[in-house]
PDB file of C-alpha atoms in Angstrom:
ATOM      1  CA  MET Q  71     -32.061  43.236 -73.661  1.00 47.00           C
ATOM      2  CA  ARG Q  72     -34.486  42.600 -76.129  1.00 50.00           C
ATOM      3  CA  ALA Q  73     -33.615  42.238 -80.025  1.00 53.00           C
ATOM      4  CA  PRO Q  74     -34.800  45.025 -82.180  1.00 62.00           C
ATOM      5  CA  GLN Q  75     -37.871  44.125 -84.351  1.00 83.00           C
ATOM      6  CA  PHE Q  76     -37.920  44.480 -88.036  1.00 85.00           C
ATOM      7  CA  SER Q  77     -41.037  44.134 -90.355  1.00 92.00           C
ATOM      8  CA  LEU Q  78     -41.228  44.638 -93.919  1.00 94.00           C
ATOM      9  CA  ARG Q  79     -44.421  43.382 -95.976  1.00 96.00           C
ATOM     10  CA  TYR Q  80     -45.831  44.113 -99.642  1.00 97.00           C
ATOM     11  CA  PHE Q  81     -48.970  45.098-100.794  1.00 98.00           C
ATOM     12  CA  SER Q  82     -50.847  45.264-104.259  1.00 98.00           C
ATOM     13  CA  PRO Q  83     -51.729  48.524-105.510  1.00 98.00           C
ATOM     14  CA  ALA Q  84     -55.363  49.191-106.759  1.00 98.00           C
ATOM     15  CA  ALA Q  85     -55.869  47.738-109.843  1.00 97.00           C
ATOM     16  CA  PRO Q  86     -56.486  50.748-112.219  1.00 97.00           C
ATOM     17  CA  LEU Q  87     -52.770  52.068-110.459  1.00 97.00           C
ATOM     18  CA  ARG Q  88     -50.829  48.819-111.255  1.00 97.00           C
ATOM     19  CA  ALA Q  89     -50.070  50.113-114.652  1.00 95.00           C
ATOM     20  CA  TRP Q  90     -47.727  52.968-112.701  1.00 97.00           C
ATOM     21  CA  VAL Q  91     -47.283  51.676-109.701  1.00 98.00           C
ATOM     22  CA  SER Q  92     -45.432  48.793-109.114  1.00 97.00           C
ATOM     23  CA  SER Q  93     -45.875  47.950-105.549  1.00 98.00           C
ATOM     24  CA  TYR Q  94     -46.490  49.308-101.823  1.00 98.00           C
ATOM     25  CA  TYR Q  95     -44.394  48.169 -98.899  1.00 97.00           C
ATOM     26  CA  VAL Q  96     -44.619  48.974 -94.926  1.00 97.00           C
ATOM     27  CA  PHE Q  97     -40.924  48.731 -93.511  1.00 96.00           C
ATOM     28  CA  GLU Q  98     -41.179  49.238 -89.712  1.00 95.00           C
ATOM     29  CA  ALA Q  99     -38.300  48.979 -86.928  1.00 92.00           C
ATOM     30  CA  ASP Q 100     -38.148  49.538 -83.417  1.00 92.00           C
ATOM     31  CA  ALA Q 101     -34.612  49.932 -83.292  1.00 89.00           C
ATOM     32  CA  PRO Q 102     -33.530  53.322 -81.725  1.00 92.00           C
ATOM     33  CA  ALA Q 103     -31.122  54.003 -85.166  1.00 92.00           C
ATOM     34  CA  LEU Q 104     -30.677  51.995 -88.235  1.00 92.00           C
ATOM     35  CA  THR Q 105     -28.122  52.629 -91.441  1.00 92.00           C
ATOM     36  CA  ASP Q 106     -28.427  50.448 -94.666  1.00 92.00           C
ATOM     37  CA  THR Q 107     -27.726  50.796 -98.189  1.00 93.00           C
ATOM     38  CA  LEU Q 108     -30.057  51.154-100.702  1.00 94.00           C
ATOM     39  CA  ARG Q 109     -29.268  49.742-104.167  1.00 96.00           C
ATOM     40  CA  ALA Q 110     -29.915  51.906-107.467  1.00 97.00           C
ATOM     41  CA  GLU Q 111     -33.745  51.873-108.140  1.00 96.00           C
ATOM     42  CA  LEU Q 112     -36.600  53.177-109.501  1.00 97.00           C
ATOM     43  CA  PRO Q 113     -38.439  56.409-108.155  1.00 98.00           C
ATOM     44  CA  GLN Q 114     -40.103  55.799-104.973  1.00 98.00           C
ATOM     45  CA  VAL Q 115     -42.738  57.434-103.078  1.00 98.00           C
ATOM     46  CA  ARG Q 116     -42.401  57.717 -99.445  1.00 98.00           C
ATOM     47  CA  PHE Q 117     -44.307  58.727 -96.321  1.00 98.00           C
ATOM     48  CA  LEU Q 118     -42.097  58.761 -93.279  1.00 97.00           C
ATOM     49  CA  TYR Q 119     -45.088  58.585 -90.730  1.00 92.00           C
ATOM     50  CA  ALA Q 120     -42.578  57.799 -87.567  1.00 94.00           C
ATOM     51  CA  GLY Q 121     -39.195  58.674 -87.035  1.00 95.00           C
ATOM     52  CA  SER Q 122     -36.915  60.216 -88.919  1.00 96.00           C
ATOM     53  CA  GLY Q 123     -34.043  59.643 -91.813  1.00 96.00           C
ATOM     54  CA  CYS Q 124     -31.389  61.013 -93.986  1.00 97.00           C
ATOM     55  CA  PHE Q 125     -29.897  60.202 -97.534  1.00 97.00           C
ATOM     56  CA  ASN Q 126     -26.586  60.114 -98.894  1.00 96.00           C
ATOM     57  CA  TYR Q 127     -26.411  59.825-102.507  1.00 95.00           C
ATOM     58  CA  GLY Q 128     -22.936  57.816-103.595  1.00 90.00           C
ATOM     59  CA  ASP Q 129     -20.385  59.957-101.737  1.00 88.00           C
ATOM     60  CA  GLY Q 130     -22.537  63.288-101.474  1.00 90.00           C
ATOM     61  CA  PRO Q 131     -24.038  64.986 -98.576  1.00 94.00           C
ATOM     62  CA  THR Q 132     -26.062  63.857 -96.311  1.00 96.00           C
ATOM     63  CA  VAL Q 133     -29.951  64.685 -97.140  1.00 96.00           C
ATOM     64  CA  PRO Q 134     -32.427  65.148 -94.395  1.00 97.00           C
ATOM     65  CA  MET Q 135     -35.503  63.400 -95.706  1.00 97.00           C
ATOM     66  CA  PRO Q 136     -38.927  65.251 -96.191  1.00 97.00           C
ATOM     67  CA  GLN Q 137     -42.120  63.314 -94.277  1.00 97.00           C
ATOM     68  CA  ALA Q 138     -43.646  62.760 -97.635  1.00 98.00           C
ATOM     69  CA  ALA Q 139     -41.086  62.353-100.013  1.00 98.00           C
ATOM     70  CA  LEU Q 140     -40.506  61.923-103.905  1.00 98.00           C
ATOM     71  CA  CYS Q 141     -37.206  59.878-104.526  1.00 98.00           C
ATOM     72  CA  GLY Q 142     -35.985  60.059-107.739  1.00 98.00           C
ATOM     73  CA  PRO Q 143     -34.880  57.563-109.811  1.00 98.00           C
ATOM     74  CA  THR Q 144     -31.331  56.116-108.574  1.00 98.00           C
ATOM     75  CA  ASN Q 145     -27.913  55.831-110.207  1.00 97.00           C
ATOM     76  CA  VAL Q 146     -26.199  55.063-107.854  1.00 97.00           C
ATOM     77  CA  ALA Q 147     -26.245  53.148-104.434  1.00 96.00           C
ATOM     78  CA  VAL Q 148     -27.518  55.141-101.599  1.00 96.00           C
ATOM     79  CA  ARG Q 149     -27.128  55.346 -97.650  1.00 95.00           C
ATOM     80  CA  PHE Q 150     -30.050  55.334 -95.498  1.00 95.00           C
ATOM     81  CA  SER Q 151     -29.610  56.485 -91.728  1.00 95.00           C
ATOM     82  CA  ALA Q 152     -33.068  56.936 -89.541  1.00 95.00           C
ATOM     83  CA  VAL Q 153     -33.561  57.630 -85.829  1.00 95.00           C
ATOM     84  CA  GLY Q 154     -36.510  55.238 -84.608  1.00 90.00           C
ATOM     85  CA  PRO Q 155     -39.062  53.684 -83.784  1.00 94.00           C
ATOM     86  CA  LEU Q 156     -39.435  53.815 -87.489  1.00 95.00           C
ATOM     87  CA  LYS Q 157     -42.523  53.874 -89.972  1.00 96.00           C
ATOM     88  CA  ILE Q 158     -41.995  54.419 -93.455  1.00 97.00           C
ATOM     89  CA  PHE Q 159     -44.891  53.167 -96.293  1.00 98.00           C
ATOM     90  CA  GLY Q 160     -43.103  53.285 -99.953  1.00 98.00           C
ATOM     91  CA  ALA Q 161     -44.677  53.027-103.382  1.00 98.00           C
ATOM     92  CA  GLY Q 162     -42.446  52.053-106.363  1.00 98.00           C
ATOM     93  CA  LEU Q 163     -43.085  54.406-109.548  1.00 98.00           C
ATOM     94  CA  LEU Q 164     -42.825  52.274-112.688  1.00 98.00           C
ATOM     95  CA  PRO Q 165     -41.471  54.611-115.560  1.00 97.00           C
ATOM     96  CA  ALA Q 166     -44.978  54.812-117.274  1.00 97.00           C
ATOM     97  CA  GLY Q 167     -46.127  55.801-113.409  1.00 97.00           C
ATOM     98  CA  TRP Q 168     -43.578  58.600-113.273  1.00 97.00           C
ATOM     99  CA  ALA Q 169     -44.378  60.173-116.883  1.00 96.00           C
ATOM    100  CA  ALA Q 170     -48.069  59.991-115.959  1.00 96.00           C
ATOM    101  CA  LEU Q 171     -48.363  61.208-112.289  1.00 96.00           C
ATOM    102  CA  VAL Q 172     -45.148  63.575-112.105  1.00 96.00           C
ATOM    103  CA  GLY Q 173     -44.770  64.380-115.842  1.00 91.00           C
ATOM    104  CA  ALA Q 174     -41.222  66.360-115.287  1.00 93.00           C
ATOM    105  CA  GLY Q 175     -37.993  65.412-116.415  1.00 96.00           C
ATOM    106  CA  ALA Q 176     -36.692  62.221-114.378  1.00 98.00           C
ATOM    107  CA  SER Q 177     -33.404  63.098-114.968  1.00 97.00           C
ATOM    108  CA  GLU Q 178     -33.693  66.280-113.196  1.00 97.00           C
ATOM    109  CA  PHE Q 179     -35.111  64.619-109.904  1.00 98.00           C
ATOM    110  CA  ALA Q 180     -32.295  61.689-110.409  1.00 97.00           C
ATOM    111  CA  ASP Q 181     -30.589  61.116-107.114  1.00 97.00           C
ATOM    112  CA  ARG Q 182     -32.180  63.760-105.355  1.00 96.00           C
ATOM    113  CA  LEU Q 183     -34.965  64.209-103.018  1.00 97.00           C
ATOM    114  CA  THR Q 184     -37.992  66.621-103.086  1.00 97.00           C
ATOM    115  CA  ASP Q 185     -40.548  67.200-101.033  1.00 98.00           C
ATOM    116  CA  LEU Q 186     -43.837  65.518-102.295  1.00 98.00           C
ATOM    117  CA  GLU Q 187     -46.082  68.536-101.133  1.00 97.00           C
ATOM    118  CA  ASP Q 188     -44.216  70.558-104.150  1.00 96.00           C
ATOM    119  CA  VAL Q 189     -45.128  67.632-106.564  1.00 95.00           C
ATOM    120  CA  ALA Q 190     -48.205  67.141-105.574  1.00 96.00           C
ATOM    121  CA  GLY Q 191     -49.875  69.712-103.527  1.00 95.00           C
ATOM    122  CA  PRO Q 192     -51.956  69.103-100.296  1.00 96.00           C
ATOM    123  CA  VAL Q 193     -52.801  65.796-100.974  1.00 96.00           C
ATOM    124  CA  ALA Q 194     -49.658  64.263-100.142  1.00 97.00           C
ATOM    125  CA  ARG Q 195     -49.753  65.762 -96.147  1.00 96.00           C
ATOM    126  CA  ARG Q 196     -53.317  64.540 -96.198  1.00 97.00           C
ATOM    127  CA  ALA Q 197     -52.131  61.047 -97.029  1.00 97.00           C
ATOM    128  CA  LEU Q 198     -49.404  61.158 -94.173  1.00 97.00           C
ATOM    129  CA  GLN Q 199     -51.929  62.366 -91.742  1.00 97.00           C
ATOM    130  CA  ARG Q 200     -54.129  59.473 -92.710  1.00 97.00           C
ATOM    131  CA  MET Q 201     -51.147  56.948 -92.806  1.00 96.00           C
ATOM    132  CA  GLY Q 202     -50.147  58.520 -89.215  1.00 94.00           C
ATOM    133  CA  GLU Q 203     -53.799  57.578 -87.881  1.00 96.00           C
ATOM    134  CA  ALA Q 204     -54.079  54.196 -89.077  1.00 96.00           C
ATOM    135  CA  ARG Q 205     -55.269  51.419 -86.992  1.00 95.00           C
ATOM    136  CA  SER Q 206     -53.973  48.681 -89.697  1.00 96.00           C
ATOM    137  CA  HIS Q 207     -51.606  48.222 -92.651  1.00 96.00           C
ATOM    138  CA  ARG Q 208     -54.857  47.811 -94.556  1.00 97.00           C
ATOM    139  CA  GLU Q 209     -55.704  51.502 -93.643  1.00 97.00           C
ATOM    140  CA  VAL Q 210     -51.993  52.641 -94.967  1.00 97.00           C
ATOM    141  CA  VAL Q 211     -52.849  50.779 -97.902  1.00 98.00           C
ATOM    142  CA  ALA Q 212     -56.498  52.678 -98.356  1.00 98.00           C
ATOM    143  CA  ALA Q 213     -54.995  56.179 -97.756  1.00 98.00           C
ATOM    144  CA  ALA Q 214     -51.982  54.973-100.342  1.00 98.00           C
ATOM    145  CA  ASP Q 215     -54.722  53.972-103.124  1.00 98.00           C
ATOM    146  CA  ALA Q 216     -57.041  56.990-102.681  1.00 98.00           C
ATOM    147  CA  PHE Q 217     -53.670  59.577-102.727  1.00 98.00           C
ATOM    148  CA  PHE Q 218     -52.599  57.963-106.241  1.00 98.00           C
ATOM    149  CA  LEU Q 219     -56.180  57.689-107.404  1.00 97.00           C
ATOM    150  CA  LEU Q 220     -57.023  61.411-106.790  1.00 96.00           C
ATOM    151  CA  LEU Q 221     -52.808  62.290-108.511  1.00 95.00           C
ATOM    152  CA  SER Q 222     -54.526  59.759-111.349  1.00 95.00           C
ATOM    153  CA  MET Q 223     -57.059  62.091-112.024  1.00 94.00           C
ATOM    154  CA  GLN Q 224     -55.075  64.722-113.515  1.00 91.00           C
ATOM    155  CA  ALA Q 225     -52.609  62.132-115.264  1.00 93.00           C
ATOM    156  CA  LYS Q 226     -50.214  62.811-118.481  1.00 91.00           C
ATOM    157  CA  PRO Q 227     -50.855  60.297-121.003  1.00 92.00           C
ATOM    158  CA  PRO Q 228     -47.261  58.448-120.617  1.00 93.00           C
ATOM    159  CA  PRO Q 229     -45.532  57.360-123.938  1.00 94.00           C
ATOM    160  CA  ILE Q 230     -46.631  53.425-123.235  1.00 95.00           C
ATOM    161  CA  TRP Q 231     -45.117  52.314-126.357  1.00 94.00           C
ATOM    162  CA  PHE Q 232     -41.771  53.469-125.209  1.00 96.00           C
ATOM    163  CA  THR Q 233     -41.872  52.096-121.601  1.00 96.00           C
ATOM    164  CA  ARG Q 234     -43.270  48.769-122.638  1.00 96.00           C
ATOM    165  CA  ALA Q 235     -40.082  48.359-124.978  1.00 96.00           C
ATOM    166  CA  ALA Q 236     -37.749  49.915-123.111  1.00 97.00           C
ATOM    167  CA  ASP Q 237     -38.992  47.461-119.738  1.00 97.00           C
ATOM    168  CA  GLU Q 238     -38.929  44.298-121.691  1.00 96.00           C
ATOM    169  CA  TRP Q 239     -35.569  45.093-123.043  1.00 97.00           C
ATOM    170  CA  LEU Q 240     -34.513  45.651-119.666  1.00 97.00           C
ATOM    171  CA  ALA Q 241     -35.780  42.703-117.950  1.00 96.00           C
ATOM    172  CA  GLY Q 242     -35.619  40.340-120.807  1.00 95.00           C
ATOM    173  CA  SER Q 243     -31.667  40.530-120.946  1.00 95.00           C
ATOM    174  CA  ILE Q 244     -29.209  39.793-118.370  1.00 95.00           C
ATOM    175  CA  ASN Q 245     -27.085  42.485-120.539  1.00 96.00           C
ATOM    176  CA  PRO Q 246     -28.699  44.476-122.305  1.00 97.00           C
ATOM    177  CA  ASP Q 247     -27.923  46.050-125.690  1.00 96.00           C
ATOM    178  CA  VAL Q 248     -28.751  49.551-126.715  1.00 96.00           C
ATOM    179  CA  ASN Q 249     -28.701  48.420-130.520  1.00 95.00           C
ATOM    180  CA  ASP Q 250     -31.587  46.191-129.768  1.00 96.00           C
ATOM    181  CA  LEU Q 251     -33.634  49.005-127.981  1.00 96.00           C
ATOM    182  CA  VAL Q 252     -33.097  50.834-130.910  1.00 94.00           C
ATOM    183  CA  LYS Q 253     -34.207  48.004-133.627  1.00 94.00           C
ATOM    184  CA  LEU Q 254     -36.988  47.101-130.854  1.00 92.00           C
ATOM    185  CA  THR Q 255     -38.334  51.077-130.933  1.00 93.00           C
ATOM    186  CA  GLY Q 256     -37.286  52.077-134.847  1.00 92.00           C
ATOM    187  CA  MET Q 257     -35.952  55.131-133.390  1.00 91.00           C
ATOM    188  CA  SER Q 258     -32.823  57.108-133.940  1.00 93.00           C
ATOM    189  CA  SER Q 259     -30.221  56.729-130.692  1.00 93.00           C
ATOM    190  CA  ARG Q 260     -30.595  60.421-129.771  1.00 94.00           C
ATOM    191  CA  GLN Q 261     -34.486  60.316-129.910  1.00 95.00           C
ATOM    192  CA  ILE Q 262     -34.235  57.243-127.445  1.00 96.00           C
ATOM    193  CA  GLU Q 263     -31.707  58.885-125.097  1.00 97.00           C
ATOM    194  CA  ARG Q 264     -33.896  62.262-124.924  1.00 96.00           C
ATOM    195  CA  LEU Q 265     -36.677  59.923-123.877  1.00 96.00           C
ATOM    196  CA  ALA Q 266     -35.020  57.831-121.838  1.00 97.00           C
ATOM    197  CA  LEU Q 267     -33.877  60.605-119.787  1.00 98.00           C
ATOM    198  CA  LYS Q 268     -37.309  62.320-119.811  1.00 97.00           C
ATOM    199  CA  VAL Q 269     -38.962  58.860-118.113  1.00 97.00           C
ATOM    200  CA  TYR Q 270     -36.047  56.577-116.775  1.00 98.00           C
ATOM    201  CA  GLY Q 271     -33.764  59.685-115.413  1.00 98.00           C
ATOM    202  CA  ALA Q 272     -30.649  58.077-117.279  1.00 98.00           C
ATOM    203  CA  SER Q 273     -29.324  57.263-120.863  1.00 98.00           C
ATOM    204  CA  PRO Q 274     -30.071  53.961-122.399  1.00 97.00           C
ATOM    205  CA  LYS Q 275     -26.109  53.193-121.830  1.00 97.00           C
ATOM    206  CA  MET Q 276     -26.588  53.937-117.984  1.00 98.00           C
ATOM    207  CA  LEU Q 277     -29.669  51.828-118.014  1.00 98.00           C
ATOM    208  CA  ALA Q 278     -28.356  48.703-119.458  1.00 98.00           C
ATOM    209  CA  ARG Q 279     -25.318  49.077-116.762  1.00 98.00           C
ATOM    210  CA  LYS Q 280     -27.615  49.707-114.147  1.00 98.00           C
ATOM    211  CA  TYR Q 281     -30.066  46.670-114.894  1.00 98.00           C
ATOM    212  CA  ARG Q 282     -26.900  44.490-115.747  1.00 98.00           C
ATOM    213  CA  ALA Q 283     -26.000  45.086-112.369  1.00 97.00           C
ATOM    214  CA  LEU Q 284     -28.869  44.686-110.431  1.00 97.00           C
ATOM    215  CA  GLN Q 285     -29.838  41.209-112.073  1.00 97.00           C
ATOM    216  CA  ALA Q 286     -26.438  40.369-110.800  1.00 96.00           C
ATOM    217  CA  ALA Q 287     -27.395  41.341-107.180  1.00 95.00           C
ATOM    218  CA  VAL Q 288     -30.952  39.416-107.526  1.00 95.00           C
ATOM    219  CA  ARG Q 289     -29.264  36.593-108.509  1.00 95.00           C
ATOM    220  CA  LEU Q 290     -26.738  36.687-105.610  1.00 93.00           C
ATOM    221  CA  GLY Q 291     -29.437  37.651-103.500  1.00 91.00           C
ATOM    222  CA  LEU Q 292     -31.472  34.628-104.156  1.00 92.00           C
ATOM    223  CA  GLU Q 293     -28.670  32.172-104.379  1.00 92.00           C
ATOM    224  CA  PRO Q 294     -25.727  33.422-102.086  1.00 88.00           C
ATOM    225  CA  ASP Q 295     -23.574  30.129-102.229  1.00 88.00           C
ATOM    226  CA  ALA Q 296     -23.288  30.206-106.042  1.00 84.00           C
ATOM    227  CA  GLY Q 297     -20.419  32.344-106.261  1.00 84.00           C
ATOM    228  CA  TRP Q 298     -19.856  35.486-108.037  1.00 88.00           C
ATOM    229  CA  GLU Q 299     -19.295  34.011-111.774  1.00 92.00           C
ATOM    230  CA  GLN Q 300     -23.004  32.644-111.603  1.00 93.00           C
ATOM    231  CA  ALA Q 301     -24.356  36.135-110.607  1.00 93.00           C
ATOM    232  CA  ALA Q 302     -22.110  37.410-113.066  1.00 94.00           C
ATOM    233  CA  ALA Q 303     -23.467  35.438-115.925  1.00 94.00           C
ATOM    234  CA  GLY Q 304     -21.274  36.015-118.267  1.00 94.00           C
ATOM    235  CA  ALA Q 305     -22.068  39.700-118.988  1.00 94.00           C
ATOM    236  CA  PHE Q 306     -19.198  41.514-117.536  1.00 94.00           C
ATOM    237  CA  TYR Q 307     -15.674  41.587-118.778  1.00 92.00           C
ATOM    238  CA  ASP Q 308     -13.642  39.919-115.702  1.00 93.00           C
ATOM    239  CA  GLN Q 309     -14.671  39.394-112.374  1.00 94.00           C
ATOM    240  CA  SER Q 310     -13.230  42.954-111.293  1.00 96.00           C
ATOM    241  CA  HIS Q 311     -15.350  44.928-113.990  1.00 96.00           C
ATOM    242  CA  PHE Q 312     -18.260  42.916-111.745  1.00 96.00           C
ATOM    243  CA  ILE Q 313     -17.243  44.239-108.530  1.00 96.00           C
ATOM    244  CA  ARG Q 314     -16.883  47.726-109.739  1.00 97.00           C
ATOM    245  CA  ASP Q 315     -20.157  47.880-111.351  1.00 97.00           C
ATOM    246  CA  PHE Q 316     -21.816  46.058-108.278  1.00 97.00           C
ATOM    247  CA  LYS Q 317     -20.272  48.151-105.993  1.00 96.00           C
ATOM    248  CA  ASN Q 318     -21.694  51.484-107.989  1.00 96.00           C
ATOM    249  CA  PHE Q 319     -24.862  50.129-108.124  1.00 97.00           C
ATOM    250  CA  VAL Q 320     -25.478  47.935-104.945  1.00 96.00           C
ATOM    251  CA  GLY Q 321     -23.247  49.588-102.489  1.00 94.00           C
ATOM    252  CA  MET Q 322     -21.292  47.032-101.607  1.00 92.00           C
ATOM    253  CA  THR Q 323     -18.890  44.643-103.282  1.00 94.00           C
ATOM    254  CA  PRO Q 324     -20.403  40.845-103.873  1.00 94.00           C
ATOM    255  CA  SER Q 325     -18.622  39.187-100.823  1.00 92.00           C
ATOM    256  CA  GLN Q 326     -19.656  41.995 -98.915  1.00 92.00           C
ATOM    257  CA  PHE Q 327     -23.466  41.842-100.089  1.00 91.00           C
ATOM    258  CA  THR Q 328     -23.808  37.684 -99.189  1.00 89.00           C
ATOM    259  CA  ASP Q 329     -21.959  38.446 -95.567  1.00 86.00           C
ATOM    260  CA  LYS Q 330     -25.046  37.790 -92.913  1.00 76.00           C
ATOM    261  CA  GLU Q 331     -23.202  41.151 -90.628  1.00 73.00           C
ATOM    262  CA  SER Q 332     -23.651  43.213 -93.993  1.00 71.00           C
ATOM    263  CA  PRO Q 333     -26.043  45.591 -94.833  1.00 64.00           C
ATOM    264  CA  TRP Q 334     -29.646  43.713 -95.238  1.00 78.00           C
ATOM    265  CA  LEU Q 335     -32.315  45.523 -96.625  1.00 82.00           C
ATOM    266  CA  THR Q 336     -31.998  44.987-100.432  1.00 86.00           C
ATOM    267  CA  ARG Q 337     -31.314  40.898 -99.688  1.00 85.00           C
ATOM    268  CA  LEU Q 338     -34.704  41.117 -97.795  1.00 85.00           C
ATOM    269  CA  THR Q 339     -36.318  42.882-100.808  1.00 91.00           C
ATOM    270  CA  ILE Q 340     -35.360  41.063-103.169  1.00 90.00           C
ATOM    271  CA  ALA Q 341     -36.729  37.631-101.480  1.00 87.00           C
ATOM    272  CA  LYS Q 342     -39.731  39.081-100.013  1.00 88.00           C
ATOM    273  CA  ARG Q 343     -40.842  40.932-104.325  1.00 92.00           C
ATOM    274  CA  GLN Q 344     -40.588  37.576-105.252  1.00 91.00           C
ATOM    275  CA  ASN Q 345     -43.704  36.905-103.233  1.00 90.00           C
ATOM    276  CA  LEU Q 346     -46.087  39.270-104.717  1.00 91.00           C
ATOM    277  CA  VAL Q 347     -47.820  37.597-107.691  1.00 91.00           C
ATOM    278  CA  THR Q 348     -48.866  41.797-109.396  1.00 94.00           C
ATOM    279  CA  MET Q 349     -44.927  42.577-108.961  1.00 95.00           C
ATOM    280  CA  PRO Q 350     -44.138  43.854-112.590  1.00 95.00           C
ATOM    281  CA  LYS Q 351     -40.974  41.785-114.081  1.00 95.00           C
ATOM    282  CA  LEU Q 352     -38.785  44.818-113.984  1.00 95.00           C
ATOM    283  CA  ASN Q 353     -38.825  45.139-110.163  1.00 95.00           C
ATOM    284  CA  LEU Q 354     -38.635  41.297-109.942  1.00 93.00           C
ATOM    285  CA  VAL Q 355     -35.120  41.259-112.116  1.00 93.00           C
ATOM    286  CA  SER Q 356     -34.012  44.659-109.982  1.00 92.00           C
TER     287      SER Q 356
END
């Protein structure tokens, strides 16, 4: 019996979109069924143009994935199950992109799946149809660029000054300290919390925990033989603290994460992201 074939490829969005959309990716699998664990992540737009799938957020119920889906920012690991053959196009939304292209409070969409057509209108259905008819990845990417460029014509001005500061705060330290973000922005803790919930979908304290764990996962994914202490990099109180937060945001323990028989999509995306020269720093560390 022939082994199932899997493919994951990353692409750069059109230049005018790169401040808002981190990257595009196409995942294809000819397996009849697939289950895996996705780490906590930034919001995603996903077009499922072959196959079907469903999500479980943390210990929550099973949620069917719409063919055109807006996946809000996640603060827990997500279990993904699918029936193939499977073809998924995805686009990562940066916080500035969420504010510009979606506009609604990100915390209202956190850990949730929403039908993209309810947010973007009929252009989402047309993009899905174009992707299903595409004869190459280039045509899939062209359909995505057209979709996001149409959305950008009605974009709302995002708080760029805040997202730049907060993105750098999250990506620039292995252990982000909320006090540093207060100093960096000159805002009060309460003001920062309101803005972070609206744009990032979580409080600054939760974001610091999330990105501390995700950065550790990236280090472990790139050097799986280095051991937990090098991956933790002194950013956690002790091993049990490291394991607890790692499991919450990555969906498995560090030892399960490095086991070759364990779910592998997170490890694969970590490796593939490093090769896209336009990938924002916030995505490279998460």
